[in-house]
Amino acid sequence: MSVHDLENLFQQKIDEEVKIEPKDWMPEAYRKTNIRQISQHAHSEIVGMLPEGNWISRAPSLKRKAILMAKVQDEAGHGLYLYCAAETLGMSREEMINDLHSGKAKYSSIFNYPTLTWADMGAIGWLVDGAAILNQVMLCRTSYGPYARAMVRICKEESFHQRQGFESLLVLSKGTDEQKAMCQDAINRWWWPSLMMFGPKDSESTNSDQSMKWKIKRKTNDELRQQFVDMCVEQVKLLGMTLPDPALKWNEARGHYDFGEIDWNEFWNVVKGNGPCNKQRLDARRKAHEEGRWVREAAAAHAEKRKASLNPSKGGTLAAA
Amino acid sequence: MMNFQIRKFYYGDIPDSNSGGDPIDAGSEIPPLGGGGAWPLWEVFIRSKQGLDHKHVGSLKAADAQMAIENARDVYTRRMEGVSIWVVESKYIHASNPDEAESLYDPANDKVYRHPTFYDLPDEVKHM
């Protein structure tokens, strides 16, 4: 069969909503796009642990500490699901991690912002995880089977992340004047970066978007962003707080909220590595990786030793294991 | 028309060329993964409750079977999803080839008489 025929067959499967599985034929560009997207998603989960890890030891109560630890542990698991999904496309885990550590691979820019107060933990849960969930719910129906399955698992676990964040802000919003101010300040700082998470405006993109055609993505950046804005405008009322955008206004004709212009210079600046914490995040990753080296080596040596002791023909002795 | 495209970037889909962080010379300071690089891949199967089959849930890397079970416990059963775990090294899984699906499953394709609905019985027949 010619490559052209294979491509037609492939597109036909996509159009009929048949999932693509690892051993199926796929265009090289489909493979590459998925590897890039899934590994970036994985890196985002892993780097995403850092801004929150910062607050585990300083959580205001044992309950909040346990919740935060559970959330960060989930994120490590989500990173694993995604690395495994990306590996099915032929890139090794080592390569992906090396690309992250060398600065070659990307992760979501949102994690390059600092977490200055405890209220940031609530704002991240509500806004950042809220934005991520909209994207991830859509990705549950993505065309690549292993990615879709990882997303289903992640979405199941992730809804508690958003709820705990909102609840945490709710407590602050009913607290002292200082606590209320802290809550509003965190919302002010995280609102715009959260809107940036959805990426550039649709008008800045090419019409023939391959990702949509291949159903890797099923909604445009602006569609998801609008959905997020409409959702948050209502939710923030329950907190008795405000969103830092004077242009926010219900638009009867569109049936949606209008909102102000995003600072795209800031967006590209952070993407390009000049955000407040880009360097700090990568340094922390590299350090953790280096300091875990002896653990990985010891585990591998232990496994070798056990294997030898269970298999005397290879020179070991039969241990009473 | 200009031969010019602005790429569309979704969340999680930023091109690698836009380097993040503090880029370092390729391959200079980053030592290869020690030890961990050699850990094999394992497939994980979980029985969600007594009486049900073990079902494939995903995979992970571990130095040996015991570690694979412990990691599977940590990753796949944090919310009481299972009562039993199987792990098997991925290299021992043999899979059918999707390209041969047509010929492989063809023999089952024309045997409708294997299904109960193939048989037309009068309505008076009960409990069958």
XYZ file of C-alpha atoms in Angstrom:
449
model
C 0.000 0.000 0.000
C 1.332 3.451 -0.846
C 1.876 6.056 1.848
C -0.922 8.072 0.295
C -3.359 5.163 0.689
C -2.200 4.593 4.238
C -2.785 8.252 5.033
C -6.286 8.116 3.596
C -7.053 5.003 5.581
C -5.674 6.663 8.687
C -7.820 9.785 8.218
C -10.840 7.598 7.574
C -10.313 5.894 10.940
C -10.000 9.271 12.657
C -13.182 10.513 10.976
C -15.021 7.391 12.104
C -13.842 7.963 15.677
C -11.733 4.804 15.718
C -8.881 5.286 18.187
C -5.301 4.954 16.986
C -3.270 2.404 18.960
C 0.526 2.154 19.342
C 1.144 -0.561 16.763
C -1.143 0.960 14.097
C 0.327 2.760 11.118
C 0.347 6.540 11.583
C 1.846 9.506 9.715
C 5.227 10.579 11.084
C 3.875 14.053 11.816
C 1.028 12.579 13.881
C 3.552 10.581 15.895
C 5.780 13.611 16.410
C 2.951 15.952 17.362
C 1.677 13.451 19.896
C 5.134 12.831 21.338
C 5.680 16.558 21.720
C 2.296 17.239 23.200
C 2.142 14.255 25.554
C 5.694 14.709 26.814
C 5.099 18.434 27.391
C 1.993 17.510 29.291
C 4.012 15.013 31.358
C 6.717 17.578 32.064
C 4.002 20.029 33.150
C 2.725 17.560 35.731
C 6.233 16.997 37.079
C 7.307 20.651 37.149
C 3.831 21.504 38.450
C 4.708 19.765 41.690
C 7.368 22.371 42.465
C 5.312 25.529 43.151
C 3.102 23.510 45.507
C 5.853 21.472 47.100
C 7.087 24.825 48.318
C 4.118 25.016 50.696
C 3.816 21.476 52.048
C 5.995 22.196 55.056
C 4.204 25.499 55.664
C 0.581 24.462 55.275
C -1.554 26.092 57.993
C -2.975 22.836 59.365
C -2.396 19.102 59.305
C -5.539 18.688 57.198
C -4.340 21.136 54.546
C -0.913 19.540 54.582
C -2.334 16.062 53.993
C -4.515 17.399 51.158
C -1.590 19.162 49.518
C 0.600 16.084 49.756
C -2.125 13.953 48.185
C -2.467 16.451 45.352
C 1.260 16.603 44.671
C 1.433 12.802 44.777
C -1.370 12.657 42.204
C 0.633 14.937 39.946
C 3.629 12.629 40.089
C 1.299 9.799 39.073
C -0.149 11.872 36.239
C 3.343 12.547 34.976
C 3.973 8.810 34.970
C 0.776 7.958 33.045
C 1.721 10.531 30.434
C 5.366 9.503 30.106
C 4.151 5.924 29.569
C 1.713 7.097 26.889
C 4.458 9.044 25.118
C 6.827 6.074 25.329
C 4.388 3.950 23.308
C 5.200 6.266 20.383
C 8.866 5.353 20.456
C 10.623 7.985 22.537
C 12.371 6.713 25.634
C 11.724 8.079 29.109
C 15.417 8.944 29.479
C 15.360 11.029 26.312
C 12.276 12.930 27.425
C 13.691 13.657 30.854
C 17.018 14.706 29.417
C 15.203 17.088 27.055
C 13.352 18.618 29.997
C 16.537 19.050 31.996
C 18.513 20.502 29.108
C 15.799 23.124 28.524
C 14.980 21.718 25.100
C 11.497 20.468 26.005
C 8.687 22.707 27.172
C 6.248 22.560 30.035
C 3.263 24.754 30.806
C 4.398 28.337 31.435
C 2.044 28.730 34.355
C 4.517 26.905 36.583
C 7.103 29.608 36.048
C 5.177 31.939 38.331
C 6.071 32.066 42.042
C 3.788 30.944 44.884
C 4.080 33.864 47.288
C 1.414 33.172 49.917
C -0.657 30.267 51.217
C -3.658 31.620 49.277
C -1.765 30.759 46.087
C -2.400 27.080 46.838
C -6.123 27.751 46.708
C -5.874 29.942 43.610
C -3.791 27.336 41.787
C -6.318 24.619 42.590
C -9.278 26.707 41.525
C -7.858 28.538 38.498
C -4.833 26.620 37.220
C -6.276 23.155 37.771
C -9.634 24.450 36.607
C -8.113 25.579 33.319
C -6.136 22.349 32.990
C -9.258 20.259 33.585
C -11.148 21.934 30.720
C -8.272 21.024 28.438
C -8.006 17.522 29.852
C -11.699 16.740 29.659
C -11.473 17.532 25.963
C -8.392 15.320 25.665
C -10.283 12.315 27.078
C -11.627 12.063 23.520
C -8.312 12.595 21.753
C -7.628 10.225 18.858
C -4.537 8.482 20.255
C -5.727 5.637 22.497
C -3.019 5.619 25.191
C -3.252 9.412 25.588
C -7.045 9.289 25.867
C -6.890 6.516 28.483
C -4.312 8.408 30.537
C -6.570 11.465 30.391
C -9.614 9.565 31.622
C -7.632 8.373 34.617
C -6.231 11.837 35.256
C -9.596 13.575 35.037
C -11.052 11.159 37.560
C -8.355 12.087 40.047
C -8.082 15.738 39.187
C -11.518 17.041 40.102
C -10.610 16.967 43.781
C -7.690 19.286 42.990
C -9.971 22.026 41.804
C -12.548 21.530 44.551
C -10.005 21.607 47.365
C -8.591 24.837 45.925
C -11.944 26.545 45.798
C -12.834 25.330 49.280
C -9.543 26.615 50.614
C -10.230 30.059 49.115
C -13.755 29.939 50.496
C -12.357 29.536 54.009
C -10.005 32.480 53.507
C -12.810 34.590 52.059
C -14.719 34.226 55.315
C -11.708 34.913 57.487
C -10.004 38.030 58.859
C -9.408 41.136 56.776
C -5.830 39.986 56.188
C -7.019 36.590 54.973
C -9.546 38.178 52.641
C -6.874 40.470 51.228
C -4.543 37.512 50.741
C -7.294 35.640 48.895
C -7.995 38.579 46.560
C -4.291 39.130 45.942
C -3.759 35.508 44.919
C -6.722 35.662 42.512
C -5.343 38.890 41.043
C -1.946 37.354 40.387
C -3.141 34.008 38.997
C -6.061 35.156 36.845
C -4.210 36.376 33.765
C -1.567 33.625 33.664
C -4.435 31.118 33.897
C -6.088 32.641 30.831
C -2.753 32.384 29.020
C -2.684 28.641 29.655
C -5.057 28.152 26.725
C -2.505 29.552 24.283
C -2.688 32.285 21.611
C -5.921 33.489 20.072
C -7.470 31.460 17.270
C -7.106 34.421 14.904
C -3.337 34.046 15.165
C -3.423 30.540 13.864
C -3.532 28.872 10.506
C -6.901 27.681 9.206
C -5.723 24.229 8.267
C -5.022 23.088 11.742
C -3.718 19.579 11.563
C -4.273 18.897 15.264
C -7.991 19.479 14.879
C -8.167 17.423 11.705
C -6.432 14.551 13.411
C -8.663 15.048 16.449
C -5.711 15.318 18.771
C -7.502 18.495 19.864
C -11.228 19.010 19.578
C -11.780 22.560 20.726
C -9.952 25.763 19.864
C -7.989 27.839 22.344
C -10.600 30.578 22.340
C -13.496 28.170 22.840
C -11.847 26.665 25.906
C -10.795 30.065 27.245
C -14.326 31.429 26.893
C -15.736 28.398 28.671
C -13.273 29.018 31.503
C -14.101 32.728 31.810
C -17.856 32.086 31.868
C -17.357 29.479 34.576
C -15.090 31.581 36.789
C -17.142 34.775 36.649
C -19.978 32.927 38.338
C -17.773 31.062 40.798
C -15.893 34.129 42.010
C -19.173 35.622 43.212
C -19.480 32.824 45.753
C -16.110 33.845 47.129
C -17.228 37.469 47.406
C -14.061 38.351 45.490
C -13.493 39.944 42.079
C -11.556 39.055 38.949
C -8.925 41.655 38.021
C -10.430 42.637 34.664
C -12.513 45.836 34.339
C -13.571 44.757 30.846
C -15.453 41.687 32.091
C -19.040 42.117 30.970
C -21.954 39.904 30.026
C -22.589 40.043 26.287
C -26.215 39.242 25.649
C -25.757 38.813 21.900
C -22.922 36.299 22.232
C -24.315 34.609 25.313
C -20.867 34.842 26.864
C -18.803 37.170 29.010
C -16.535 39.615 27.181
C -13.128 40.009 28.750
C -10.038 42.200 28.405
C -6.985 41.722 26.228
C -4.316 39.330 27.441
C -0.768 40.656 27.675
C 0.753 38.514 24.942
C 4.195 40.004 25.423
C 4.228 38.555 28.901
C 3.025 35.211 27.551
C 5.831 34.902 24.987
C 8.393 36.179 27.420
C 7.605 33.412 29.893
C 7.437 30.801 27.124
C 10.866 31.882 25.958
C 12.352 31.318 29.368
C 12.221 34.771 30.933
C 9.448 34.182 33.446
C 10.005 34.801 37.144
C 10.893 31.179 37.975
C 12.005 29.385 34.781
C 15.569 28.951 35.971
C 14.604 28.020 39.503
C 12.236 25.287 38.283
C 14.769 23.643 35.996
C 17.495 23.868 38.614
C 15.199 22.159 41.114
C 14.429 19.364 38.614
C 18.084 18.760 37.804
C 19.040 18.767 41.465
C 16.285 16.284 42.363
C 17.374 14.055 39.505
C 21.022 14.147 40.515
C 20.275 13.547 44.172
C 18.105 10.564 43.292
C 20.854 8.951 41.267
C 22.181 6.794 44.105
C 18.668 5.482 44.804
C 18.206 4.380 41.196
C 21.612 2.778 41.124
C 21.134 1.016 44.450
C 17.746 -0.365 43.361
C 19.205 -1.657 40.109
C 22.143 -3.260 41.952
C 19.774 -4.855 44.470
C 17.617 -6.268 41.671
C 20.712 -7.713 39.968
C 21.849 -9.322 43.200
C 18.451 -10.870 43.848
C 18.277 -12.186 40.312
C 21.688 -13.809 40.728
C 20.761 -15.375 44.051
C 17.554 -16.847 42.595
C 19.405 -18.227 39.597
C 22.436 -20.236 40.848
C 23.353 -21.436 37.363
C 24.453 -17.881 36.619
C 27.039 -17.942 39.374
C 24.947 -16.872 42.345
C 24.053 -18.902 45.393
C 20.543 -20.083 46.195
C 19.388 -17.794 48.952
C 16.557 -18.637 51.294
C 14.525 -15.760 49.890
C -0.323 34.629 -1.026
C 2.453 34.710 1.494
C 4.030 31.398 2.167
C 3.892 32.017 5.854
C 2.163 30.343 8.738
C 1.680 31.206 12.322
C 1.703 27.985 14.253
C -1.148 27.365 16.599
C -0.059 26.658 20.136
C -2.304 24.857 22.518
C -1.731 24.364 26.170
C 0.828 21.596 26.297
C 1.833 22.123 22.692
C 4.572 24.723 22.669
C 7.313 24.057 20.099
C 10.572 22.818 21.563
C 12.476 25.491 19.655
C 11.206 28.080 22.119
C 13.584 27.036 24.788
C 12.516 27.428 28.385
C 14.531 28.051 31.475
C 18.230 28.493 31.361
C 19.352 26.458 28.385
C 22.609 24.672 28.809
C 24.818 23.288 26.095
C 23.323 20.132 24.704
C 24.780 17.101 26.349
C 27.380 18.958 28.391
C 26.193 19.042 31.982
C 23.409 16.506 31.905
C 24.724 13.095 32.753
C 22.634 10.232 31.396
C 20.114 8.652 33.721
C 22.018 6.491 36.123
C 20.509 3.177 37.153
C 16.945 4.283 36.466
C 17.653 4.104 32.772
C 18.194 0.401 33.120
C 14.939 -0.332 34.939
C 12.646 -2.454 32.828
C 9.043 -1.601 31.966
C 6.205 -3.527 33.667
C 2.543 -3.864 32.775
C 0.135 -3.569 35.701
C -3.139 -5.469 36.133
C -5.546 -4.700 38.966
C -8.455 -6.680 40.364
C -10.863 -3.976 41.482
C -12.857 -6.283 43.729
C -13.053 -9.899 44.710
C -14.793 -11.899 42.005
C -13.738 -9.718 39.068
C -10.934 -10.208 36.534
C -7.605 -8.458 36.768
C -7.698 -5.653 34.244
C -4.823 -3.872 32.556
C -4.478 -0.364 34.006
C -1.130 0.898 32.751
C 2.594 0.467 33.033
C 5.543 1.662 35.061
C 9.267 1.189 35.493
C 10.780 -0.710 38.388
C 14.007 -2.507 39.187
C 12.281 -5.774 40.090
C 8.858 -7.381 40.587
C 8.550 -6.435 44.222
C 9.279 -2.803 43.476
C 6.856 -2.936 40.539
C 4.068 -4.112 42.862
C 4.888 -1.460 45.435
C 4.979 1.271 42.790
C 1.737 -0.024 41.283
C 0.184 0.184 44.735
C 1.307 3.822 45.021
C 0.288 4.861 41.526
C -2.792 2.836 40.694
C -4.552 2.104 43.991
C -4.408 5.369 45.932
C -8.218 5.507 46.020
C -9.041 1.912 46.853
C -9.136 0.899 43.187
C -7.890 -2.595 43.840
C -7.641 -5.655 46.050
C -4.999 -7.491 44.042
C -2.154 -6.531 41.726
C -0.397 -8.468 38.960
C 2.734 -7.168 37.297
C 4.525 -8.655 34.333
C 7.571 -7.367 32.532
C 6.386 -5.803 29.298
C 8.912 -7.743 27.229
C 6.995 -10.951 28.006
C 3.774 -9.671 26.411
C 3.258 -10.940 22.894
C 0.725 -9.085 20.805
C -1.130 -9.807 17.595
C -0.271 -7.666 14.617
C -2.951 -5.075 13.759
C -2.029 -5.355 10.069
C -3.152 -8.984 10.150
C -6.426 -8.241 11.893
C -8.477 -8.953 8.795
C -7.200 -12.450 8.202
C -6.841 -13.227 11.889
C -10.478 -12.547 12.736
C -11.942 -13.515 9.384
C -12.922 -17.067 10.458
C -15.321 -15.624 13.052
C -16.861 -13.172 10.665
C -19.364 -15.399 8.823
C -20.557 -17.637 11.642
C -23.703 -15.899 12.754
C -25.049 -19.254 13.993
C -22.735 -18.857 16.985
C -25.039 -16.169 18.333
C -28.303 -16.974 20.152
C -30.204 -14.409 18.087
C -29.609 -16.519 14.947
C -32.354 -18.946 16.028
C -35.952 -18.026 15.365
C -38.201 -19.545 18.004
C -41.923 -19.144 18.565
C -42.901 -16.612 21.230
C -44.522 -19.377 23.266
C -41.147 -20.782 24.184
C -40.360 -19.386 27.592
C -37.160 -19.259 29.621
C -34.759 -19.784 26.715
